[in-house]
């Protein structure tokens, strides 16, 4: 037997350590006094097999040790292929580039652009062609994005109605979601979304009530109260909804005050469909965030009956075989962080996509034999540079290399967040 290359030995607190496997995401806690013994056994399983046979067989089932003839990297390759979701199509649609607020951290160049009837017609034809030409697709998911997509509510309704009915005829599972600041929702729109199977919401708050209201300018009134009350109505009116409450945090964020303000609006009986997802504002350096803040952010979900998702690493949805970003002017691209003028495709009148050039990252992945990721312990947690960064590397003739300045700490933070989400 041999130890997995992807085992981690991490301090949890003053009394416990955790042993975690990056490939299987299995873990178990051990006391401080026994931690070194467990580590010794896993690192040399053959020497301890007769004495600890039941334990090591269980460790084999959970991926901490493997038979000598197992190619662990082949298992990683299988994981990567599965994550590409070859039987699913996901379309991220931006019906507008406009937004009703101006958040200081936003990277988008907002413009008064919206999807007109001609582009909607092309989009519908495109969806129909995808489902009819690729019989292996058994699921279609539409994700509405922006700008603020609720500014184009009628477009959302028309396209979603079409797609849902088409999926019914093609016997394809349909689902949909929306990323919104929540300010333009109301009970009637929430109910209409439920009728159309728009069950997935990502809604962001930028700290406690006072801080959030300062960020969401120039909204009149309390943006915090409006947004969180609409989250409450989603949970009330759509029991099957999954609501991702993203908390953008900086070094000055006060987790205790955030949850106090949120809990003042959302009663405990409605929290089971809400997932707290803390995300650092990208302009802020990791080193500036106090460890106490991170620890409190990990604890606020479970402590108050919410779900928790603090993951910040993993394979990007852009990697999907049938993933596309559809812009309001008919441009088609991959990464939704790209400006629409940088997208390499355009919807034609017939619903096809005319590509100016190929996205190179779809050909050269993190599993390329020359990629630095291939030999990295953190591969099944990190999955390497995002597609956008890989594209830049490949275009400049460079090999794929790590882009995370402190990958050891990032991996540890991922693991601690993962454990917090399950316990």
Tab-separated table of C-alpha atoms in Angstrom:
chain	number	residue	atom	x	y	z
A	1	UNK	CA	0.000	0.000	0.000
A	2	UNK	CA	1.000	3.648	-0.387
A	3	UNK	CA	-0.065	6.981	0.995
A	4	UNK	CA	-2.166	9.290	-1.157
A	5	UNK	CA	-0.260	12.222	-2.606
A	6	UNK	CA	-3.175	14.475	-1.660
A	7	UNK	CA	-3.291	14.056	2.133
A	8	UNK	CA	-3.213	17.121	4.385
A	9	UNK	CA	-2.406	17.300	8.094
A	10	UNK	CA	-3.849	20.520	9.504
A	11	UNK	CA	-4.241	22.040	12.941
A	12	UNK	CA	-7.899	22.668	13.805
A	13	UNK	CA	-7.530	24.107	17.278
A	14	UNK	CA	-5.508	23.653	20.456
A	15	UNK	CA	-6.999	20.189	21.009
A	16	UNK	CA	-7.522	18.726	17.541
A	17	UNK	CA	-5.908	18.238	14.154
A	18	UNK	CA	-7.683	17.161	10.992
A	19	UNK	CA	-6.502	14.753	8.306
A	20	UNK	CA	-8.022	15.579	4.925
A	21	UNK	CA	-7.769	14.044	1.451
A	22	UNK	CA	-7.941	16.526	-1.407
A	23	UNK	CA	-9.148	14.035	-4.016
A	24	UNK	CA	-12.004	12.395	-2.107
A	25	UNK	CA	-12.731	15.345	0.256
A	26	UNK	CA	-12.948	12.899	3.151
A	27	UNK	CA	-11.590	13.920	6.559
A	28	UNK	CA	-11.406	12.909	10.184
A	29	UNK	CA	-10.376	14.618	13.391
A	30	UNK	CA	-7.667	13.361	15.714
A	31	UNK	CA	-6.497	14.526	19.103
A	32	UNK	CA	-3.220	16.406	19.364
A	33	UNK	CA	-1.549	13.612	21.291
A	34	UNK	CA	-2.455	10.986	18.640
A	35	UNK	CA	-1.984	13.115	15.534
A	36	UNK	CA	1.636	12.160	14.849
A	37	UNK	CA	0.801	8.461	15.248
A	38	UNK	CA	-1.964	8.612	12.634
A	39	UNK	CA	0.355	10.458	10.289
A	40	UNK	CA	3.063	7.823	10.770
A	41	UNK	CA	0.640	4.987	9.971
A	42	UNK	CA	-0.711	6.639	6.808
A	43	UNK	CA	2.758	7.453	5.514
A	44	UNK	CA	3.925	3.835	5.846
A	45	UNK	CA	0.767	1.681	5.669
A	46	UNK	CA	2.526	-1.603	4.841
A	47	UNK	CA	4.486	-1.527	8.080
A	48	UNK	CA	1.284	-1.216	10.105
A	49	UNK	CA	-1.141	-3.239	8.006
A	50	UNK	CA	-1.324	-6.365	10.154
A	51	UNK	CA	-1.699	-4.373	13.359
A	52	UNK	CA	-4.254	-1.869	12.027
A	53	UNK	CA	-5.850	-3.774	9.143
A	54	UNK	CA	-9.519	-2.641	9.655
A	55	UNK	CA	-8.433	0.980	9.997
A	56	UNK	CA	-6.209	0.911	6.901
A	57	UNK	CA	-8.858	-0.817	4.801
A	58	UNK	CA	-11.236	1.970	5.734
A	59	UNK	CA	-8.554	4.530	4.878
A	60	UNK	CA	-8.225	2.819	1.511
A	61	UNK	CA	-11.972	3.130	0.897
A	62	UNK	CA	-11.766	6.839	1.696
A	63	UNK	CA	-8.686	7.528	-0.435
A	64	UNK	CA	-6.067	8.206	2.257
A	65	UNK	CA	-4.071	5.150	1.168
A	66	UNK	CA	-4.105	3.189	-2.092
A	67	UNK	CA	-3.027	-0.160	-3.446
A	68	UNK	CA	0.416	-0.044	-5.008
A	69	UNK	CA	-1.001	-0.721	-8.475
A	70	UNK	CA	-3.448	2.227	-8.409
A	71	UNK	CA	-2.563	5.203	-10.630
A	72	UNK	CA	-3.809	8.064	-8.468
A	73	UNK	CA	-3.233	10.639	-11.171
A	74	UNK	CA	-5.563	8.690	-13.487
A	75	UNK	CA	-8.240	9.098	-10.823
A	76	UNK	CA	-7.583	12.856	-10.849
A	77	UNK	CA	-7.999	12.886	-14.637
A	78	UNK	CA	-11.355	11.141	-14.285
A	79	UNK	CA	-12.463	13.741	-11.726
A	80	UNK	CA	-11.533	16.552	-14.099
A	81	UNK	CA	-13.479	15.013	-16.990
A	82	UNK	CA	-16.564	14.546	-14.816
A	83	UNK	CA	-16.391	18.182	-13.725
A	84	UNK	CA	-16.600	19.261	-17.381
A	85	UNK	CA	-20.250	18.085	-17.307
A	86	UNK	CA	-20.396	16.640	-20.831
A	87	UNK	CA	-24.144	15.996	-20.498
A	88	UNK	CA	-25.155	19.474	-19.365
A	89	UNK	CA	-25.523	22.818	-21.085
A	90	UNK	CA	-25.221	26.019	-19.064
A	91	UNK	CA	-25.910	29.393	-20.626
A	92	UNK	CA	-25.036	32.539	-18.706
A	93	UNK	CA	-27.089	35.339	-20.262
A	94	UNK	CA	-26.549	39.072	-19.784
A	95	UNK	CA	-29.755	40.787	-20.978
A	96	UNK	CA	-28.204	44.173	-20.158
A	97	UNK	CA	-24.879	45.761	-19.250
A	98	UNK	CA	-26.647	48.464	-17.246
A	99	UNK	CA	-27.010	48.462	-13.443
A	100	UNK	CA	-29.185	50.412	-11.013
A	101	UNK	CA	-26.346	50.912	-8.498
A	102	UNK	CA	-22.622	51.644	-8.638
A	103	UNK	CA	-20.622	49.454	-6.236
A	104	UNK	CA	-17.034	50.631	-5.761
A	105	UNK	CA	-15.508	47.183	-6.325
A	106	UNK	CA	-17.375	46.346	-9.551
A	107	UNK	CA	-15.141	45.659	-12.553
A	108	UNK	CA	-17.799	46.032	-15.244
A	109	UNK	CA	-17.959	48.943	-17.628
A	110	UNK	CA	-21.710	49.560	-17.382
A	111	UNK	CA	-23.379	50.684	-20.591
A	112	UNK	CA	-26.982	51.335	-21.500
A	113	UNK	CA	-27.281	48.203	-23.636
A	114	UNK	CA	-30.115	45.722	-23.626
A	115	UNK	CA	-31.126	42.646	-25.591
A	116	UNK	CA	-33.517	43.564	-28.397
A	117	UNK	CA	-36.098	41.384	-30.182
A	118	UNK	CA	-33.665	40.401	-32.937
A	119	UNK	CA	-31.026	39.099	-30.528
A	120	UNK	CA	-33.706	37.308	-28.505
A	121	UNK	CA	-34.853	35.553	-31.677
A	122	UNK	CA	-31.274	34.449	-32.416
A	123	UNK	CA	-30.849	33.260	-28.834
A	124	UNK	CA	-34.000	31.132	-28.947
A	125	UNK	CA	-32.871	29.512	-32.205
A	126	UNK	CA	-29.469	28.886	-30.650
A	127	UNK	CA	-30.934	27.132	-27.610
A	128	UNK	CA	-33.099	24.980	-29.874
A	129	UNK	CA	-30.121	24.000	-32.031
A	130	UNK	CA	-28.011	23.043	-29.017
A	131	UNK	CA	-30.659	20.673	-27.671
A	132	UNK	CA	-31.508	19.124	-31.029
A	133	UNK	CA	-27.936	18.707	-32.294
A	134	UNK	CA	-26.409	17.380	-29.066
A	135	UNK	CA	-28.529	14.447	-27.962
A	136	UNK	CA	-26.132	13.698	-25.096
A	137	UNK	CA	-27.346	16.840	-23.285
A	138	UNK	CA	-29.916	15.924	-20.662
A	139	UNK	CA	-29.926	19.164	-18.663
A	140	UNK	CA	-30.195	22.830	-19.574
A	141	UNK	CA	-29.478	25.512	-16.986
A	142	UNK	CA	-29.926	29.206	-17.716
A	143	UNK	CA	-28.242	31.664	-15.371
A	144	UNK	CA	-29.290	35.324	-15.638
A	145	UNK	CA	-26.514	37.819	-15.021
A	146	UNK	CA	-25.632	41.425	-15.734
A	147	UNK	CA	-25.274	44.348	-15.128
A	148	UNK	CA	-28.457	44.016	-13.143
A	149	UNK	CA	-30.609	41.470	-15.025
A	150	UNK	CA	-33.817	42.568	-13.268
A	151	UNK	CA	-33.704	45.767	-15.335
A	152	UNK	CA	-34.747	43.510	-18.237
A	153	UNK	CA	-37.389	41.505	-16.422
A	154	UNK	CA	-39.549	41.021	-19.540
A	155	UNK	CA	-36.604	39.530	-21.445
A	156	UNK	CA	-35.956	37.080	-18.607
A	157	UNK	CA	-39.594	35.978	-18.680
A	158	UNK	CA	-39.819	35.578	-22.470
A	159	UNK	CA	-36.606	33.596	-22.928
A	160	UNK	CA	-37.143	31.434	-19.842
A	161	UNK	CA	-40.702	30.562	-20.897
A	162	UNK	CA	-39.406	29.518	-24.308
A	163	UNK	CA	-36.514	27.463	-22.922
A	164	UNK	CA	-38.618	25.674	-20.315
A	165	UNK	CA	-41.271	24.678	-22.876
A	166	UNK	CA	-38.571	23.547	-25.334
A	167	UNK	CA	-36.954	21.375	-22.677
A	168	UNK	CA	-40.303	19.786	-21.940
A	169	UNK	CA	-40.718	18.859	-25.615
A	170	UNK	CA	-37.135	17.575	-25.851
A	171	UNK	CA	-37.376	15.676	-22.556
A	172	UNK	CA	-34.469	17.628	-21.121
A	173	UNK	CA	-34.353	18.723	-17.477
A	174	UNK	CA	-34.608	22.496	-17.112
A	175	UNK	CA	-33.378	24.749	-14.311
A	176	UNK	CA	-32.603	28.432	-13.978
A	177	UNK	CA	-31.134	30.983	-11.624
A	178	UNK	CA	-30.318	34.652	-11.311
A	179	UNK	CA	-27.522	36.779	-9.864
A	180	UNK	CA	-29.051	40.041	-8.670
A	181	UNK	CA	-28.615	42.774	-6.095
A	182	UNK	CA	-32.198	42.017	-5.051
A	183	UNK	CA	-33.405	45.616	-5.157
A	184	UNK	CA	-35.895	45.185	-8.007
A	185	UNK	CA	-37.542	41.968	-6.826
A	186	UNK	CA	-41.040	41.900	-5.353
A	187	UNK	CA	-43.581	39.247	-4.373
A	188	UNK	CA	-45.221	39.117	-7.800
A	189	UNK	CA	-41.916	38.701	-9.674
A	190	UNK	CA	-40.682	36.092	-7.198
A	191	UNK	CA	-43.857	34.067	-7.714
A	192	UNK	CA	-43.536	34.355	-11.499
A	193	UNK	CA	-39.954	33.120	-11.268
A	194	UNK	CA	-41.165	30.125	-9.282
A	195	UNK	CA	-43.664	29.291	-12.029
A	196	UNK	CA	-40.747	29.279	-14.503
A	197	UNK	CA	-38.466	27.106	-12.303
A	198	UNK	CA	-36.104	29.968	-11.494
A	199	UNK	CA	-35.188	28.569	-8.110
A	200	UNK	CA	-31.536	29.562	-7.730
A	201	UNK	CA	-30.635	33.028	-6.464
A	202	UNK	CA	-27.290	34.648	-5.752
A	203	UNK	CA	-27.721	37.914	-3.887
A	204	UNK	CA	-24.913	39.977	-2.376
A	205	UNK	CA	-24.680	42.118	0.715
A	206	UNK	CA	-21.654	44.274	1.432
A	207	UNK	CA	-21.516	44.124	5.199
A	208	UNK	CA	-23.915	45.275	7.935
A	209	UNK	CA	-26.869	47.547	7.162
A	210	UNK	CA	-25.003	50.863	7.344
A	211	UNK	CA	-21.994	49.683	5.318
A	212	UNK	CA	-24.160	48.017	2.667
A	213	UNK	CA	-26.235	51.158	2.216
A	214	UNK	CA	-23.074	53.199	1.622
A	215	UNK	CA	-21.930	50.798	-1.120
A	216	UNK	CA	-25.247	50.524	-2.948
A	217	UNK	CA	-25.397	54.072	-4.299
A	218	UNK	CA	-27.448	55.924	-5.465
A	219	UNK	CA	-30.335	53.764	-4.167
A	220	UNK	CA	-32.930	55.788	-2.241
A	221	UNK	CA	-33.865	54.312	1.107
A	222	UNK	CA	-32.263	51.338	2.850
A	223	UNK	CA	-30.805	49.057	0.188
A	224	UNK	CA	-29.994	46.540	2.919
A	225	UNK	CA	-33.566	46.290	4.182
A	226	UNK	CA	-34.988	46.104	0.659
A	227	UNK	CA	-32.633	43.315	-0.398
A	228	UNK	CA	-32.843	41.212	2.761
A	229	UNK	CA	-36.634	41.560	2.892
A	230	UNK	CA	-36.766	40.239	-0.675
A	231	UNK	CA	-34.579	37.318	0.373
A	232	UNK	CA	-37.110	36.661	3.111
A	233	UNK	CA	-39.941	36.668	0.556
A	234	UNK	CA	-38.085	34.234	-1.707
A	235	UNK	CA	-37.672	31.839	1.219
A	236	UNK	CA	-41.335	32.319	2.174
A	237	UNK	CA	-42.871	31.985	-1.298
A	238	UNK	CA	-40.480	29.466	-2.880
A	239	UNK	CA	-39.752	26.646	-0.392
A	240	UNK	CA	-37.715	24.789	-3.033
A	241	UNK	CA	-35.441	27.789	-3.639
A	242	UNK	CA	-31.719	27.786	-2.987
A	243	UNK	CA	-30.496	31.241	-2.024
A	244	UNK	CA	-26.796	31.989	-2.014
A	245	UNK	CA	-26.338	34.980	0.269
A	246	UNK	CA	-22.909	36.226	-0.721
A	247	UNK	CA	-21.203	38.418	1.861
A	248	UNK	CA	-18.478	40.581	0.353
A	249	UNK	CA	-15.947	41.244	3.088
A	250	UNK	CA	-12.911	43.443	3.628
A	251	UNK	CA	-10.489	43.909	6.531
A	252	UNK	CA	-13.067	46.184	8.216
A	253	UNK	CA	-15.993	43.773	8.023
A	254	UNK	CA	-17.766	42.992	11.307
A	255	UNK	CA	-19.289	39.472	11.004
A	256	UNK	CA	-21.215	39.760	14.278
A	257	UNK	CA	-22.978	42.912	13.132
A	258	UNK	CA	-23.765	41.431	9.713
A	259	UNK	CA	-25.556	38.418	11.102
A	260	UNK	CA	-27.321	40.550	13.693
A	261	UNK	CA	-28.736	42.798	10.954
A	262	UNK	CA	-29.679	39.856	8.695
A	263	UNK	CA	-31.328	37.960	11.548
A	264	UNK	CA	-33.395	41.019	12.437
A	265	UNK	CA	-35.261	40.458	9.158
A	266	UNK	CA	-35.056	36.728	8.389
A	267	UNK	CA	-36.670	34.451	11.020
A	268	UNK	CA	-35.023	31.133	11.854
A	269	UNK	CA	-37.809	29.086	10.220
A	270	UNK	CA	-36.831	30.468	6.771
A	271	UNK	CA	-33.069	30.012	6.986
A	272	UNK	CA	-32.812	26.395	5.822
A	273	UNK	CA	-32.773	27.366	2.112
A	274	UNK	CA	-30.220	30.174	2.580
A	275	UNK	CA	-26.492	29.533	2.232
A	276	UNK	CA	-24.042	32.055	3.654
A	277	UNK	CA	-21.090	32.493	1.256
A	278	UNK	CA	-18.365	34.889	2.445
A	279	UNK	CA	-16.201	36.194	-0.424
A	280	UNK	CA	-13.275	38.571	-0.079
A	281	UNK	CA	-13.501	41.699	-2.231
A	282	UNK	CA	-10.856	41.020	-4.839
A	283	UNK	CA	-9.093	44.391	-4.440
A	284	UNK	CA	-8.221	43.531	-0.820
A	285	UNK	CA	-5.027	41.602	-0.029
A	286	UNK	CA	-5.517	38.313	1.851
A	287	UNK	CA	-2.877	39.343	4.358
A	288	UNK	CA	-5.038	42.302	5.428
A	289	UNK	CA	-7.894	40.091	6.671
A	290	UNK	CA	-7.649	39.307	10.423
A	291	UNK	CA	-7.803	35.583	11.240
A	292	UNK	CA	-10.499	36.357	13.803
A	293	UNK	CA	-12.684	37.747	10.996
A	294	UNK	CA	-12.227	34.599	8.913
A	295	UNK	CA	-12.972	32.378	11.891
A	296	UNK	CA	-16.177	34.293	12.682
A	297	UNK	CA	-17.296	34.234	9.039
A	298	UNK	CA	-16.916	30.450	9.024
A	299	UNK	CA	-19.075	30.212	12.131
A	300	UNK	CA	-22.000	32.494	11.342
A	301	UNK	CA	-23.816	30.043	9.086
A	302	UNK	CA	-24.244	26.984	11.259
A	303	UNK	CA	-24.573	29.001	14.452
A	304	UNK	CA	-27.804	30.596	13.217
A	305	UNK	CA	-29.406	27.744	11.202
A	306	UNK	CA	-28.075	28.831	7.786
A	307	UNK	CA	-26.095	26.652	5.419
A	308	UNK	CA	-22.492	27.635	4.808
A	309	UNK	CA	-20.254	27.677	1.724
A	310	UNK	CA	-16.903	29.377	2.126
A	311	UNK	CA	-15.217	27.689	-0.839
A	312	UNK	CA	-12.874	29.938	-2.767
A	313	UNK	CA	-11.051	27.378	-4.885
A	314	UNK	CA	-12.139	24.785	-7.425
A	315	UNK	CA	-12.822	24.219	-11.076
A	316	UNK	CA	-14.533	27.157	-12.795
A	317	UNK	CA	-17.944	26.593	-14.403
A	318	UNK	CA	-16.508	28.208	-17.547
A	319	UNK	CA	-14.647	24.908	-18.127
A	320	UNK	CA	-17.912	23.133	-18.972
A	321	UNK	CA	-18.083	21.485	-22.390
A	322	UNK	CA	-21.353	23.256	-23.219
A	323	UNK	CA	-20.903	26.505	-21.322
A	324	UNK	CA	-21.406	29.852	-23.066
A	325	UNK	CA	-21.809	33.470	-22.035
A	326	UNK	CA	-24.398	35.273	-24.167
A	327	UNK	CA	-24.152	39.070	-24.169
A	328	UNK	CA	-26.948	41.550	-24.791
A	329	UNK	CA	-25.677	42.481	-28.278
A	330	UNK	CA	-25.382	38.865	-29.456
A	331	UNK	CA	-21.705	38.334	-28.717
A	332	UNK	CA	-20.877	34.876	-27.392
A	333	UNK	CA	-17.905	34.096	-25.179
A	334	UNK	CA	-16.666	31.847	-22.437
A	335	UNK	CA	-15.505	33.782	-19.360
A	336	UNK	CA	-18.206	36.149	-18.093
A	337	UNK	CA	-15.490	38.433	-16.698
A	338	UNK	CA	-14.497	39.316	-20.246
A	339	UNK	CA	-15.946	42.434	-21.802
A	340	UNK	CA	-18.410	41.577	-24.549
A	341	UNK	CA	-16.146	43.247	-27.124
A	342	UNK	CA	-13.492	40.646	-26.266
A	343	UNK	CA	-15.855	37.722	-26.834
A	344	UNK	CA	-14.826	35.582	-29.802
A	345	UNK	CA	-18.244	34.574	-31.107
A	346	UNK	CA	-21.435	36.136	-32.453
A	347	UNK	CA	-24.944	34.717	-32.775
A	348	UNK	CA	-26.056	34.496	-36.412
A	349	UNK	CA	-29.583	34.984	-37.736
A	350	UNK	CA	-29.931	31.181	-37.897
A	351	UNK	CA	-28.964	30.697	-34.258
A	352	UNK	CA	-25.460	29.402	-34.902
A	353	UNK	CA	-22.314	30.889	-33.379
A	354	UNK	CA	-19.734	32.327	-35.756
A	355	UNK	CA	-16.384	32.111	-33.978
A	356	UNK	CA	-13.587	34.522	-34.887
A	357	UNK	CA	-11.035	32.284	-33.217
A	358	UNK	CA	-10.730	29.399	-30.800
A	359	UNK	CA	-10.518	29.615	-27.009
A	360	UNK	CA	-7.133	28.012	-26.445
A	361	UNK	CA	-7.799	27.028	-22.837
A	362	UNK	CA	-10.298	24.415	-24.071
A	363	UNK	CA	-7.434	22.617	-25.821
A	364	UNK	CA	-4.665	23.040	-23.276
A	365	UNK	CA	-5.867	22.295	-19.773
A	366	UNK	CA	-4.225	22.066	-16.360
A	367	UNK	CA	-3.696	18.371	-17.152
A	368	UNK	CA	-1.287	19.196	-19.968
A	369	UNK	CA	1.894	17.149	-19.312
A	370	UNK	CA	4.002	20.327	-19.119
A	371	UNK	CA	1.648	22.174	-16.762
A	372	UNK	CA	3.022	22.868	-13.302
A	373	UNK	CA	-0.309	21.686	-11.855
A	374	UNK	CA	0.300	18.046	-12.830
A	375	UNK	CA	2.817	17.502	-10.025
A	376	UNK	CA	1.117	19.766	-7.456
A	377	UNK	CA	-0.416	18.364	-4.271
A	378	UNK	CA	-3.167	20.989	-4.429
A	379	UNK	CA	-4.465	20.086	-7.911
A	380	UNK	CA	-7.790	18.440	-6.881
A	381	UNK	CA	-8.561	21.400	-4.625
A	382	UNK	CA	-7.310	24.287	-6.743
A	383	UNK	CA	-7.617	22.952	-10.319
A	384	UNK	CA	-5.010	25.436	-11.460
A	385	UNK	CA	-5.239	28.911	-13.022
A	386	UNK	CA	-8.673	30.036	-14.159
A	387	UNK	CA	-9.436	29.689	-17.885
A	388	UNK	CA	-8.959	33.409	-18.475
A	389	UNK	CA	-5.433	33.349	-17.026
A	390	UNK	CA	-4.597	30.107	-18.846
A	391	UNK	CA	-5.692	31.715	-22.098
A	392	UNK	CA	-3.258	34.585	-21.540
A	393	UNK	CA	-0.421	32.161	-20.743
A	394	UNK	CA	-1.050	30.048	-23.830
A	395	UNK	CA	-1.377	33.073	-26.132
A	396	UNK	CA	2.008	34.353	-24.925
A	397	UNK	CA	3.639	30.971	-25.521
A	398	UNK	CA	4.125	30.153	-21.828
A	399	UNK	CA	3.458	26.902	-20.049
A	400	UNK	CA	0.698	26.749	-17.431
A	401	UNK	CA	2.052	27.794	-14.029
A	402	UNK	CA	0.592	28.557	-10.604
A	403	UNK	CA	-0.984	31.976	-10.135
A	404	UNK	CA	-1.798	31.744	-6.405
A	405	UNK	CA	0.838	33.663	-4.392
A	406	UNK	CA	0.395	31.622	-1.214
A	407	UNK	CA	-1.146	28.357	-2.321
A	408	UNK	CA	-0.444	26.575	0.982
A	409	UNK	CA	-2.536	29.044	2.975
A	410	UNK	CA	-5.259	29.174	0.318
A	411	UNK	CA	-5.554	25.374	0.336
A	412	UNK	CA	-5.728	25.320	4.123
A	413	UNK	CA	-8.449	27.986	4.114
A	414	UNK	CA	-10.422	25.976	1.549
A	415	UNK	CA	-10.190	22.860	3.717
A	416	UNK	CA	-11.279	24.688	6.863
A	417	UNK	CA	-14.210	26.229	4.979
A	418	UNK	CA	-15.164	22.853	3.564
A	419	UNK	CA	-15.173	21.242	7.003
A	420	UNK	CA	-17.156	24.162	8.425
A	421	UNK	CA	-19.815	23.664	5.747
A	422	UNK	CA	-20.394	20.061	6.841
A	423	UNK	CA	-20.141	20.260	10.616
